[in-house]
PDB file of C-alpha atoms in Angstrom:
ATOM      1  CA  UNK A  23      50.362 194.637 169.984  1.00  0.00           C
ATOM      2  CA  UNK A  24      46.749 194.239 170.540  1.00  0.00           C
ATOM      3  CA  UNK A  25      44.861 194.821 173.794  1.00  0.00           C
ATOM      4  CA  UNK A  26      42.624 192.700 175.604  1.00  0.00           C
ATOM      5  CA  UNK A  27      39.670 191.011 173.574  1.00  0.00           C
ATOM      6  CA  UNK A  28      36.461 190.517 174.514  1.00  0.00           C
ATOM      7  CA  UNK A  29      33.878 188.834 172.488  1.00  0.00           C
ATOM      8  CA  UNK A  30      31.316 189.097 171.730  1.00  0.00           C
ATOM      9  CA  UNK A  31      30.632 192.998 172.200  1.00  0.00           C
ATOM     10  CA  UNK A  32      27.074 192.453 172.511  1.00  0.00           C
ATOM     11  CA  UNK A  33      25.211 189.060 173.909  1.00  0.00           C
ATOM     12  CA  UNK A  34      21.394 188.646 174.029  1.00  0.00           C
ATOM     13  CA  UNK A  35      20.270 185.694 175.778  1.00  0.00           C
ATOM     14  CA  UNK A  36      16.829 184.763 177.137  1.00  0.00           C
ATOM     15  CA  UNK A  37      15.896 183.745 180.386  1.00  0.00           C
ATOM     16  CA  UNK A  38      17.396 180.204 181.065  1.00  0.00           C
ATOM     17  CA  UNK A  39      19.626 180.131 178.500  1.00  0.00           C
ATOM     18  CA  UNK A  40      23.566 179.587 178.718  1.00  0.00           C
ATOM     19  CA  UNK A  41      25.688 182.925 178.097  1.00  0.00           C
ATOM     20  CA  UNK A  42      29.702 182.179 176.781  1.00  0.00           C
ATOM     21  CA  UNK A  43      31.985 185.380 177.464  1.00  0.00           C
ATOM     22  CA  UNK A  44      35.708 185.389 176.130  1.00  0.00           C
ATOM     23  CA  UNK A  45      38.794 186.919 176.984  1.00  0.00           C
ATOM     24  CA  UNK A  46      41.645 186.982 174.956  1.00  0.00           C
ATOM     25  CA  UNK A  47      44.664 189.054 177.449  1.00  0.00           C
ATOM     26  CA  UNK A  48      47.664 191.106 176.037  1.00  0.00           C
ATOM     27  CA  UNK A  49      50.397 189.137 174.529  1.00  0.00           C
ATOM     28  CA  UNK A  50      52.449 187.535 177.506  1.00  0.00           C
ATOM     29  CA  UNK A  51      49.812 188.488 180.356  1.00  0.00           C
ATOM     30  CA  UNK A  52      49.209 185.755 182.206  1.00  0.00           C
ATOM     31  CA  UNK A  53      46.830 186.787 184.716  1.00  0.00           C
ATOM     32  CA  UNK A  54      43.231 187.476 183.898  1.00  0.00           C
ATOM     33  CA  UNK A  55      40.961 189.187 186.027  1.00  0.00           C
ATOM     34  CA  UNK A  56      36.827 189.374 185.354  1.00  0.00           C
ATOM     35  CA  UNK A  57      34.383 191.956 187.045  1.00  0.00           C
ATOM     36  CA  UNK A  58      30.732 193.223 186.476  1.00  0.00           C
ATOM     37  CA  UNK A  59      28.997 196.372 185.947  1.00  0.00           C
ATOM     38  CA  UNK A  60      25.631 197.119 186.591  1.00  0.00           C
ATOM     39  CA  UNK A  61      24.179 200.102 184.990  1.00  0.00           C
ATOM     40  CA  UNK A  62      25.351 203.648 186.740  1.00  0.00           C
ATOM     41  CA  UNK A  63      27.718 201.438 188.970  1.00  0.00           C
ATOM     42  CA  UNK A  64      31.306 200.660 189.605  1.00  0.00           C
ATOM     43  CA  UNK A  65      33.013 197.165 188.698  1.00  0.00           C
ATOM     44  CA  UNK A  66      32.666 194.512 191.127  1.00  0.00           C
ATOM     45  CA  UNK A  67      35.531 191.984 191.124  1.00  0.00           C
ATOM     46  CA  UNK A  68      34.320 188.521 189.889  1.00  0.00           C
ATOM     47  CA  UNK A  69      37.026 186.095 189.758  1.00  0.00           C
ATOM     48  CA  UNK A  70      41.103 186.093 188.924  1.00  0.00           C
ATOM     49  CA  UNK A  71      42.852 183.625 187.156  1.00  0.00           C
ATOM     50  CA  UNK A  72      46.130 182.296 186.089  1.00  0.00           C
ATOM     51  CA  UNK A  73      46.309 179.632 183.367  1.00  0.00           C
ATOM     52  CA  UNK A  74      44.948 176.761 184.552  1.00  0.00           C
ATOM     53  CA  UNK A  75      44.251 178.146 188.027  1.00  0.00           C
ATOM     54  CA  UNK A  76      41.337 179.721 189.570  1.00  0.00           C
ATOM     55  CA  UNK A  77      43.195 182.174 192.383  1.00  0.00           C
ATOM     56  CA  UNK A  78      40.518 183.780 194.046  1.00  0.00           C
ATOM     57  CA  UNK A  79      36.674 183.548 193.334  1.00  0.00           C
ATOM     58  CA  UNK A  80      35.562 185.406 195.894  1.00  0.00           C
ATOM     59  CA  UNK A  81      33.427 187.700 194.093  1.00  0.00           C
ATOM     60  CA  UNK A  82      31.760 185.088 191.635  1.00  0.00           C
ATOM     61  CA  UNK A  83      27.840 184.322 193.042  1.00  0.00           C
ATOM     62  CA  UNK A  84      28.029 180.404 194.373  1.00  0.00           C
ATOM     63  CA  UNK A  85      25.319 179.136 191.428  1.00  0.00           C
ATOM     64  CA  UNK A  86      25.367 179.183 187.596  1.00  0.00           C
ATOM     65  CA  UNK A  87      28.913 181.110 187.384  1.00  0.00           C
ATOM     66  CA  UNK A  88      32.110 179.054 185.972  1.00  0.00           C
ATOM     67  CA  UNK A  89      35.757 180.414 184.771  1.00  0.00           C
ATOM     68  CA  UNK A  90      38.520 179.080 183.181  1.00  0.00           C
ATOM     69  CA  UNK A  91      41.602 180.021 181.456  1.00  0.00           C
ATOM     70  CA  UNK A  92      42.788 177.043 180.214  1.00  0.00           C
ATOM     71  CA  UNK A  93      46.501 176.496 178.863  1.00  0.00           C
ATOM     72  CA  UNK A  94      45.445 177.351 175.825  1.00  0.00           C
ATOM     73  CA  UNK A  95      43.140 179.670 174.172  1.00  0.00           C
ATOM     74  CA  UNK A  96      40.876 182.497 175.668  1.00  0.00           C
ATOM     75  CA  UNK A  97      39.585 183.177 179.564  1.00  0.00           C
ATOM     76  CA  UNK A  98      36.079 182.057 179.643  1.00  0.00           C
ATOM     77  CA  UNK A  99      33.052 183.418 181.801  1.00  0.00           C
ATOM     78  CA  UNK A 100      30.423 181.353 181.650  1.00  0.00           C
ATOM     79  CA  UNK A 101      26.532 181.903 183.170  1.00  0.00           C
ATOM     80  CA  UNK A 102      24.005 179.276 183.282  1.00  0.00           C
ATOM     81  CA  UNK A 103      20.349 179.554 183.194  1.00  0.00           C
ATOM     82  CA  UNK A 104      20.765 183.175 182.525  1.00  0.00           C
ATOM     83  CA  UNK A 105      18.334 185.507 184.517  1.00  0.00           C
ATOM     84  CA  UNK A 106      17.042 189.495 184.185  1.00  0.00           C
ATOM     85  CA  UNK A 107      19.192 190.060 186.975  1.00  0.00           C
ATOM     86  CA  UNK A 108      22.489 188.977 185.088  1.00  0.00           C
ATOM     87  CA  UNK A 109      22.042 192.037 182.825  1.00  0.00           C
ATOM     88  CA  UNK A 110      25.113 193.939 183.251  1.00  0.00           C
ATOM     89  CA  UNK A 111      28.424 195.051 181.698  1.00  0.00           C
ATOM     90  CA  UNK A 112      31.176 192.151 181.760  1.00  0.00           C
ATOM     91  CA  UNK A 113      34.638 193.595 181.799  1.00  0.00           C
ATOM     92  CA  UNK A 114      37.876 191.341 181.506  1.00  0.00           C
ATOM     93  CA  UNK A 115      41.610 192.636 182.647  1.00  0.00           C
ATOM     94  CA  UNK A 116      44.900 191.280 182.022  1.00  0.00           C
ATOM     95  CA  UNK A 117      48.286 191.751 183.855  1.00  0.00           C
ATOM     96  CA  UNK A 118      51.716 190.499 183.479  1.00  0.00           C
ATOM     97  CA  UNK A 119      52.409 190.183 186.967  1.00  0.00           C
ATOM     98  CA  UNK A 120      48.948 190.136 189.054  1.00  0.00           C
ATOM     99  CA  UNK A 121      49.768 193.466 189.752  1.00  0.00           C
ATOM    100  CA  UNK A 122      46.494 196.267 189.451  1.00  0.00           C
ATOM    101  CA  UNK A 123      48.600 198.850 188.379  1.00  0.00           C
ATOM    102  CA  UNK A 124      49.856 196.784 185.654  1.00  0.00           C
ATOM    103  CA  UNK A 125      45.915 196.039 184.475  1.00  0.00           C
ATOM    104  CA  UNK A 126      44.661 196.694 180.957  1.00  0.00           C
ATOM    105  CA  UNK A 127      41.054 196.525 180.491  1.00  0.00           C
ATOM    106  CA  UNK A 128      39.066 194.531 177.662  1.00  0.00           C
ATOM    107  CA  UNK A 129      35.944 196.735 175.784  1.00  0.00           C
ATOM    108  CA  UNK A 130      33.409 194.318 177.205  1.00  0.00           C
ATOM    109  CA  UNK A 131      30.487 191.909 176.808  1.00  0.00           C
ATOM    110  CA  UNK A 132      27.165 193.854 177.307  1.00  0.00           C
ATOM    111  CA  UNK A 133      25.008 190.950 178.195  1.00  0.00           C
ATOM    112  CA  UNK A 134      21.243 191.388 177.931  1.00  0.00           C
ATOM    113  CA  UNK A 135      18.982 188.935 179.169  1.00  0.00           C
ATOM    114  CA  UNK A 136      15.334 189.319 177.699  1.00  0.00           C
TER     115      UNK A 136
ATOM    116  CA  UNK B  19      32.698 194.504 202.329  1.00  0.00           C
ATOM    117  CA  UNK B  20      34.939 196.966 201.966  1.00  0.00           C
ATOM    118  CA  UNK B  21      33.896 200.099 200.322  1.00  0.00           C
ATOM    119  CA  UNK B  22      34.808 203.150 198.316  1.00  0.00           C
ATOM    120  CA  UNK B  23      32.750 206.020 198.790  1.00  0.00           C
ATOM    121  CA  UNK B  24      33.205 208.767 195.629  1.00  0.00           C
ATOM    122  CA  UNK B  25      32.429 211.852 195.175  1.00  0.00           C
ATOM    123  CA  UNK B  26      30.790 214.133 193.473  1.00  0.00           C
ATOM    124  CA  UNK B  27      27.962 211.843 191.815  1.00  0.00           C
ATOM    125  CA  UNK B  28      28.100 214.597 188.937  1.00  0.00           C
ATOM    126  CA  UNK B  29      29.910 216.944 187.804  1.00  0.00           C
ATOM    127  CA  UNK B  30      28.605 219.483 185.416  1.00  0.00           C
ATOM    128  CA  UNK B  31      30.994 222.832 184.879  1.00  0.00           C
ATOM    129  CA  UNK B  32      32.101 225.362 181.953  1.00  0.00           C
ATOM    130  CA  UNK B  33      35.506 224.590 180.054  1.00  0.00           C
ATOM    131  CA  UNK B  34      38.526 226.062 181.102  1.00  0.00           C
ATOM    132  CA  UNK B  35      37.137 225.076 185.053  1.00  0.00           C
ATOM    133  CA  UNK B  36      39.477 222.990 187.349  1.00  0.00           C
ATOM    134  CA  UNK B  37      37.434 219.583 188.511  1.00  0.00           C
ATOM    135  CA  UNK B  38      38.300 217.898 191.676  1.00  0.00           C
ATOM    136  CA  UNK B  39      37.307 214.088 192.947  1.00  0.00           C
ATOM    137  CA  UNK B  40      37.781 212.107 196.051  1.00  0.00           C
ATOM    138  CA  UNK B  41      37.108 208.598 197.129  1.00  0.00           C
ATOM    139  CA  UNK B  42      37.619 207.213 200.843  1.00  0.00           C
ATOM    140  CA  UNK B  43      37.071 204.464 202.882  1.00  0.00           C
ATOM    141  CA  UNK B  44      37.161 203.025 206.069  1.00  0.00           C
ATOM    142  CA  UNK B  45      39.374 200.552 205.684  1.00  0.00           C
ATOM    143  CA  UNK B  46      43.613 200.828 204.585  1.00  0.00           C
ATOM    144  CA  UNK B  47      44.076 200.795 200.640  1.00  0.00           C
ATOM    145  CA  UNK B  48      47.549 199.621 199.348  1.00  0.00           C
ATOM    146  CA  UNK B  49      47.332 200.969 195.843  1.00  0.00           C
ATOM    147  CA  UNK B  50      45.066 203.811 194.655  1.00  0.00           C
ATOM    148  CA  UNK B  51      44.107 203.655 190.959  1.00  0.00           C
ATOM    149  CA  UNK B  52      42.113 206.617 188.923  1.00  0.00           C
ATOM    150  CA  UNK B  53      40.171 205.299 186.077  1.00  0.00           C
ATOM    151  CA  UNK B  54      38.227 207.182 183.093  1.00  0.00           C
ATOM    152  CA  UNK B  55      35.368 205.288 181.329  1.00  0.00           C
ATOM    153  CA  UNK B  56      33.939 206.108 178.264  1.00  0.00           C
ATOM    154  CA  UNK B  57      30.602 205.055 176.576  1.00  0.00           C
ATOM    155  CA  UNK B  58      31.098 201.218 175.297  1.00  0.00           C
ATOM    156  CA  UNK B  59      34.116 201.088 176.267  1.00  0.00           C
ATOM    157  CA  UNK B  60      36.329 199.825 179.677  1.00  0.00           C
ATOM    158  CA  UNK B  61      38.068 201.741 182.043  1.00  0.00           C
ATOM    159  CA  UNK B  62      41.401 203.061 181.090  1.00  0.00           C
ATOM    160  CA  UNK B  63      44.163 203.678 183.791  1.00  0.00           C
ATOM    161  CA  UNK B  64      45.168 207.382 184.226  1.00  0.00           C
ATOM    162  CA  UNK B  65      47.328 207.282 187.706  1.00  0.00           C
ATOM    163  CA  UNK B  66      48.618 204.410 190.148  1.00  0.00           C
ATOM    164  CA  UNK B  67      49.589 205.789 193.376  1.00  0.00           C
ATOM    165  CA  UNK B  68      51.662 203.205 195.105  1.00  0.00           C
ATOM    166  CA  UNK B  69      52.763 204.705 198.519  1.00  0.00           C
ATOM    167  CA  UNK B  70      50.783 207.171 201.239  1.00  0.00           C
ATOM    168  CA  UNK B  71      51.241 210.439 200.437  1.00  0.00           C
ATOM    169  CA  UNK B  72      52.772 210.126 196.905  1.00  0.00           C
ATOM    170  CA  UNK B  73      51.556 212.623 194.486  1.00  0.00           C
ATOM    171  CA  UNK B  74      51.538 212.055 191.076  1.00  0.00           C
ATOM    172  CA  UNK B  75      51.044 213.827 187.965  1.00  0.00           C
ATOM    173  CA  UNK B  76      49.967 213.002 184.213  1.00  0.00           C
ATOM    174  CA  UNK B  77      49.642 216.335 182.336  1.00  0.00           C
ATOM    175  CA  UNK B  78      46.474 217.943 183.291  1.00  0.00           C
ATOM    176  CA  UNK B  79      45.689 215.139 185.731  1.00  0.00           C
ATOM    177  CA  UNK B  80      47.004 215.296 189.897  1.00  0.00           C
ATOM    178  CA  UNK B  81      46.014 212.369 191.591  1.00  0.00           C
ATOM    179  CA  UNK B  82      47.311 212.036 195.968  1.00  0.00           C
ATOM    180  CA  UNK B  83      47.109 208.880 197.992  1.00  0.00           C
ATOM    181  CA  UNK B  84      46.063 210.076 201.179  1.00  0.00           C
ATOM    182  CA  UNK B  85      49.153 209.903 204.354  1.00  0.00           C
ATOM    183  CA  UNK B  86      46.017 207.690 206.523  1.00  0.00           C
ATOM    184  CA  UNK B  87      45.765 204.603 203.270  1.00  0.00           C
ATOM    185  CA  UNK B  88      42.005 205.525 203.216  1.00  0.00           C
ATOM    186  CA  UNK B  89      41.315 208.188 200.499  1.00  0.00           C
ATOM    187  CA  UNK B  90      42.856 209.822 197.805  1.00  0.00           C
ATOM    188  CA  UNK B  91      41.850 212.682 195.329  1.00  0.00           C
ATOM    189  CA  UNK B  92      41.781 213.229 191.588  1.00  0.00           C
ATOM    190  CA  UNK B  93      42.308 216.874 190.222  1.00  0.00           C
ATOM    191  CA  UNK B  94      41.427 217.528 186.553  1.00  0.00           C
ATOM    192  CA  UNK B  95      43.054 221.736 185.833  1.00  0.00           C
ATOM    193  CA  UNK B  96      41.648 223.817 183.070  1.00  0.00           C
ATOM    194  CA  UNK B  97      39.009 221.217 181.988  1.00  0.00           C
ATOM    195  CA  UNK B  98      38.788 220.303 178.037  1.00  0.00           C
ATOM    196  CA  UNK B  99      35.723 219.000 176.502  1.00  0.00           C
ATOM    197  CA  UNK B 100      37.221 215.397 175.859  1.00  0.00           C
ATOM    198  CA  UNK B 101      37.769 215.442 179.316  1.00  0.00           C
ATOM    199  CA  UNK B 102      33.874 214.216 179.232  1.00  0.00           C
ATOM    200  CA  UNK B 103      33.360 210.428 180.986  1.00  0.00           C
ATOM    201  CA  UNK B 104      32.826 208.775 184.078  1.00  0.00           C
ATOM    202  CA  UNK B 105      35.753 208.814 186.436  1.00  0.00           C
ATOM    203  CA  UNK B 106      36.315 206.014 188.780  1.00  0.00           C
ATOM    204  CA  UNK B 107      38.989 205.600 191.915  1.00  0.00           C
ATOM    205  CA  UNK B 108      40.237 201.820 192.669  1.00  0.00           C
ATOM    206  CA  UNK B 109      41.634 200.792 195.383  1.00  0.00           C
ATOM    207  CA  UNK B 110      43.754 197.170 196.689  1.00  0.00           C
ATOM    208  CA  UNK B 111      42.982 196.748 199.788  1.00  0.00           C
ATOM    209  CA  UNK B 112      45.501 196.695 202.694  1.00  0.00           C
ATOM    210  CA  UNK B 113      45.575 194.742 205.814  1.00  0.00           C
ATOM    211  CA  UNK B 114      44.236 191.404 206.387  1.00  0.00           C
ATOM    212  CA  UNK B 115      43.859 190.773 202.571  1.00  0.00           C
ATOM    213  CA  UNK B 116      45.678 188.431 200.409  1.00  0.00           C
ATOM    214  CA  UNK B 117      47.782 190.182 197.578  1.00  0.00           C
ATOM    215  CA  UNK B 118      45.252 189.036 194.748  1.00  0.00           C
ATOM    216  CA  UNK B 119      45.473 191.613 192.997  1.00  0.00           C
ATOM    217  CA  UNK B 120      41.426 192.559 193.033  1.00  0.00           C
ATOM    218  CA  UNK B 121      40.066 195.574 193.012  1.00  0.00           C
ATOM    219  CA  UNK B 122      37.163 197.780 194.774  1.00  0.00           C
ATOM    220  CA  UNK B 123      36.028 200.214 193.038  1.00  0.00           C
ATOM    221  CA  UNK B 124      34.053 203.625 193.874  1.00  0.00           C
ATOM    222  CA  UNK B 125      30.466 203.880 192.424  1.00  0.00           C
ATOM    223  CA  UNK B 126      31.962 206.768 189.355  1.00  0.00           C
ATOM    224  CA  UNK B 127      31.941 210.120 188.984  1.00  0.00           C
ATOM    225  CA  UNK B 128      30.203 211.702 185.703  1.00  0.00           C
ATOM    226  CA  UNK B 129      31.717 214.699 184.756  1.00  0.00           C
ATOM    227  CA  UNK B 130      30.133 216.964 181.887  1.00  0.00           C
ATOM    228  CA  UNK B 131      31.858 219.876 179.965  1.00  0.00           C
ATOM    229  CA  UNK B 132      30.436 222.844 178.598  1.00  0.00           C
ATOM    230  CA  UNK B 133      32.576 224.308 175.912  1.00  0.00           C
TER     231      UNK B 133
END
């Protein structure tokens, strides 16, 4: 039964360019959250998703940031135009219920932008 | 926002030594979550507490949710050196939020063991 997958492990982008995170959740977990991690800090909520649904964005900034989880296939983040600041730690977790005691965290995307 | 505030920062202390955590907040929590991080890796989930004042226990680890919703505390007794990482609370919050299921989390703390 394998856990959450993120890939890739490691991204390297350069300013401006487009950065593609995925998240595949546990078997039969149908809600996907995503947060961010900035060096030496805690996560930061970022958007939660059911398939097909966006439930709450709330934590997503307004420009360049997109998620989906579409019926099929893997939750994606996705950053345009990429900038220093978007550096950070990207951490996927999926629930069967949309519960947080019933998360299970992913190993990451560590995105550097150069 | 709402906000967790954790402490200690750091933690450094001898093996053997009991550890002990706490995050508050101003505002109610419904669920209180303790997390350990390692290097490269995401958080893993050592205790849920679910209702004030429930204390809960996972071998070595003693987590509370606090009787007021607003803090909780993390003990770690007799301290091994895999017990190395960076701890984090979680919280849902309470009141006024919609059940979404997000969480806040407290800014870590790093505890080091000296064998």
């Amino acid at each position: 039964n394998a856990g959450v997958m993120q890939n890739p492990r490691h991204l390297v982008r350069r300013r401006g360019q487009e950065a593609r995170l995925r998240c595949s959740p546990m078997k039969g977990h149908s809600h996907v959250y995503w947060y961010r991690q900035l060096p030496e800090e805690g996560l930061k909520f970022m958007v939660y998703l059911q398939k097909e649904n966006i439930i709450d964005e709330s934590g997503m900034p307004k420009e360049r940031f997109s998620a989906e989880f579409p019926k099929e296939g893997p939750s994606i983040l996705r950053i345009q135009q990429v900038v220093r600041g978007d550096s950070a730690a990207y951490f996927c977790a999926s629930s069967p219920s949309g519960q947080p005691g019933g998360y299970t965290f992913g190993s990451g995307t560590r995105l550097t932008v150069v | 926002g709402q906000q967790l505030n954790q402490s200690p920062q750091s933690m450094f202390i001898q093996e053997g030594e009991d550890v002990s955590m706490n995050c508050t907040s101003s505002s109610i929590f419904n669920t209180w979550l303790w997390y350990k991080q390692e290097p490269g890796e995401g958080p893993v989930l050592l205790i849920a507490l679910y209702k004030a004042g429930e204390l809960t226990s996972n071998g070595r680890l003693t987590a509370q949710f606090g009787i007021t919703r607003k803090d909780s505390f993390l003990n770690i007794s007799a301290s091994i050196p895999s017990d190395v990482g960076i701890y984090f609370c979680a919280g849902q919050p309470g009141e006024g939020s919609s059940n979404t299921g997000k969480l806040i989390f407290g800014q870590g703390t790093t505890l080091q063991v000296k064998p």
